[in-house]
């Protein structure tokens, strides 16, 4: 047998693309904002993604981890991420400066069902780091304002200093084609002019919700889901119009490493966006 | 299908003729009675009188640890150096079926070049086998192979009946056509049929795999899982020896004195403690029972909806491996409503005594 | 891990009560030694050099258990000076063999061996792992630690990242090596209970694992205990075997176990 070994694989889905950090600054003490551009211009522009998808970011010497894309596909070229310092990869990432290199792979995951959401009222509820994927949804809806009905945003944080994208959202809130409510669990600044209380205390403020025509979207810390889902159900939003994104351990993003399995579903392929109806089928979640 | 005959004396000359510079892997007897697949140069080491190897042959394609790529500051370079031309000789039907299942898995949605390229460079020479009490491949319908091999050797005492399963298999025969006989006699055919019938009768373990998806669903909250969880040592062995397990971790390993890292892919097992841990110390499957549920969902249920058959190919390795008797045999029998004699069952009685 | 990327990492290697096997292992990395000393600024390493400085450190590797009052002071001083403290080797992570006794047993033994003599130099205390006295950032168990584990720690640390650790039991590597399982043959192997990292050296040579890397995370002592009992080993034999390297953790288990089975 001839053993000459030529690997013909043209593309290796596991191989990251070199990318540069264009801009980075702190959003809060332990959450930083990263704007990243794939170094190869052509590839940067052909990196097409949907809202709710994620990318794998790798940092030399530390490893690779999944992060939601926070920017909107309606503004191509630059990718934005909102990243909390958690461990090896993220700590090293925090030490990097503008112009430094990272690796990017993706986009991965199913993303939000944009077609199903069109024409509907969109009720976005986010808390904490849930702002990372849902900012993409919000900006996308605003960039394509005609495609959607009402856009309602409920955003919660522990304290004003911990509210991600606070200034950007306070600004957006001024638009009259959006109903925005911001809240903090407690105000330690004395200068907070918005609501005080957990995010569910914002629900009574919502008026004339037409549940059949509403898509509810939620992402936040685990404790938040339970309560927000209850509120959605109280509003009579159909189970398959309640959407959420879930977190699992992920090592590959492409359905091979097995880590993200929930029952027989791979979160990286069939998720991370699930409807409440999907979730009631998944035994491991209940 | 083309079928030829090979005298046993002609086996080694044939292997010699086709080997070239390829690595030839075959079952070799380790100490005592256990076998492992090893690369062999000296064919006399080959021992075909085996039921199952300790690790399945997937280790030949995806070793326990290998480099996926090199990463430097601004460059990433694929590393396929673990892939070379290989021949596996002596692989049994269940393991061939496992390769076919993994082919589907590794091509699903996104293609995994590390598996698929290694597969392209692999020649599979199957060999007939005889079941022991732990073989369940008749129940999983993986005891015979119709496809997936290049050549398949059935042992008829002094000769082999060789099925040619691919055009590459045909090419291999043509390297030394003089070693083969084209025509099978009536006696050969009779012997072949008799052997198959005898072998079918030799299976002593029967598992109702068709019922498993429903039973997994119905008994998802059964006390059985707690019993299994109490006994499981979380040693990962069942997972490591299963031919249709695929999980892995990725490690960034900087090279001392250099400015690049090797990005390594290494086996992981969902039965191990920290498999589902995520940032913040949260672990989605801290309980052993939950991890076993995931494993058995994969083996008995989930592949059926995706690939049309269960992930389990009935090789019996988990049966031969788990120190506390948690395996497809005892779990399936128990799900099916049977009392099973096993350490985990005895332990549950001991602990609640 | 380290704040300054451009400057060499300042590392100190310290020895409390133990056999010094872990430090020796560093010196045994012959192929890599030159690179190590080039890449890092080894400030203190009694076994390897004489010009040792006790200053500020990025990383302190501490080997050995705490067995005297003076060692407690020394350890606290190291903690003050180092950004990252690594418990290096089983004695530092779990207490080692010298910690296998309960406090009372230890008192009794001390008296038996030394009588009522007042120690002039430094007073002995019951041997304990270093995290009984200070916060520890990272644990590298092993008796001794393995080359691969140490080098992996070092190369990652040089780049400012912690190592990736997989707290698996010995059985994982043992299976990779395709050993015929000893436990299945009725030989009391502690592989399922023991942290991996040694490369399954003992079962590779048909010798049962006796647990020298300390307990694996989430080890199921109860199940293995009953399993060994079923295979004909009595409580005391099992306890002896299990207790050698598991330090204080296993003692708690047996205390609980005794109460439950009474
Ligand atoms: C689809 C998806 C989208 C995500 N989007 C975002 C996002 O937009 N922004 C964001 O900040 N994060 C996001 N995350 C989470 C992010 O991926 C993790 O925070 C990240 O992987 C942490 O990597 P690290 O290397 O920094 O931390 P690691 O070093 O991996 O771990 C951090 C901590 O987790 C614990 N840990 C690590 N490994 C294990 C283990 N095996 N077992 C138990 N505990 C362990 C450790 O205690 C450690 O302190 C997302 C995750 C997913 C799956
Ligand atoms: S589950 Fe057990 S019997 Fe089935 S393929 Fe895996 S190891 Fe073999
Ligand atoms: S089921 Fe058995 S082989 Fe598998 S992890 Fe548990 S004890 Fe180990
Ligand atoms: S020999 Fe010991 S270490 Fe190896 S698999 Fe068996 S129990 Fe585990
Ligand atoms: S006793 Fe166990 S942990 Fe220690 S070297 Fe032997 S196998 Fe490894
Ligand atoms: S992240 Fe690897 S399978 Fe989903």
PDB file of N, CA and C in Angstrom, chain C residues 101-109 126:
ATOM      1  N   UNK C 101      -2.985   9.570  60.868  1.00  0.00           N
ATOM      2  CA  UNK C 101      -3.505   9.296  62.203  1.00  0.00           C
ATOM      3  C   UNK C 101      -4.508  10.349  62.640  1.00  0.00           C
ATOM      4  N   UNK C 102      -5.400   9.953  63.513  1.00  0.00           N
ATOM      5  CA  UNK C 102      -6.274  10.942  64.124  1.00  0.00           C
ATOM      6  C   UNK C 102      -5.441  11.705  65.158  1.00  0.00           C
ATOM      7  N   UNK C 103      -5.951  12.826  65.621  1.00  0.00           N
ATOM      8  CA  UNK C 103      -5.240  13.671  66.586  1.00  0.00           C
ATOM      9  C   UNK C 103      -4.824  12.842  67.819  1.00  0.00           C
ATOM     10  N   UNK C 104      -5.760  12.038  68.332  1.00  0.00           N
ATOM     11  CA  UNK C 104      -5.459  11.245  69.546  1.00  0.00           C
ATOM     12  C   UNK C 104      -4.368  10.205  69.289  1.00  0.00           C
ATOM     13  N   UNK C 105      -4.540   9.502  68.158  1.00  0.00           N
ATOM     14  CA  UNK C 105      -3.537   8.488  67.820  1.00  0.00           C
ATOM     15  C   UNK C 105      -2.159   9.134  67.724  1.00  0.00           C
ATOM     16  N   UNK C 106      -2.146  10.296  67.135  1.00  0.00           N
ATOM     17  CA  UNK C 106      -0.888  10.988  66.932  1.00  0.00           C
ATOM     18  C   UNK C 106      -0.257  11.367  68.273  1.00  0.00           C
ATOM     19  N   UNK C 107      -1.078  11.900  69.183  1.00  0.00           N
ATOM     20  CA  UNK C 107      -0.590  12.262  70.522  1.00  0.00           C
ATOM     21  C   UNK C 107       0.051  11.048  71.203  1.00  0.00           C
ATOM     22  N   UNK C 108      -0.662   9.926  71.061  1.00  0.00           N
ATOM     23  CA  UNK C 108      -0.205   8.694  71.691  1.00  0.00           C
ATOM     24  C   UNK C 108       1.147   8.261  71.099  1.00  0.00           C
ATOM     25  N   UNK C 109       1.211   8.286  69.774  1.00  0.00           N
ATOM     26  CA  UNK C 109       2.440   7.887  69.091  1.00  0.00           C
ATOM     27  C   UNK C 109       3.613   8.776  69.490  1.00  0.00           C
ATOM     28  N   UNK C 126       0.528  18.079  65.070  1.00  0.00           N
ATOM     29  CA  UNK C 126      -0.091  17.033  64.268  1.00  0.00           C
ATOM     30  C   UNK C 126      -0.012  17.422  62.789  1.00  0.00           C
TER      31      UNK C 126
END
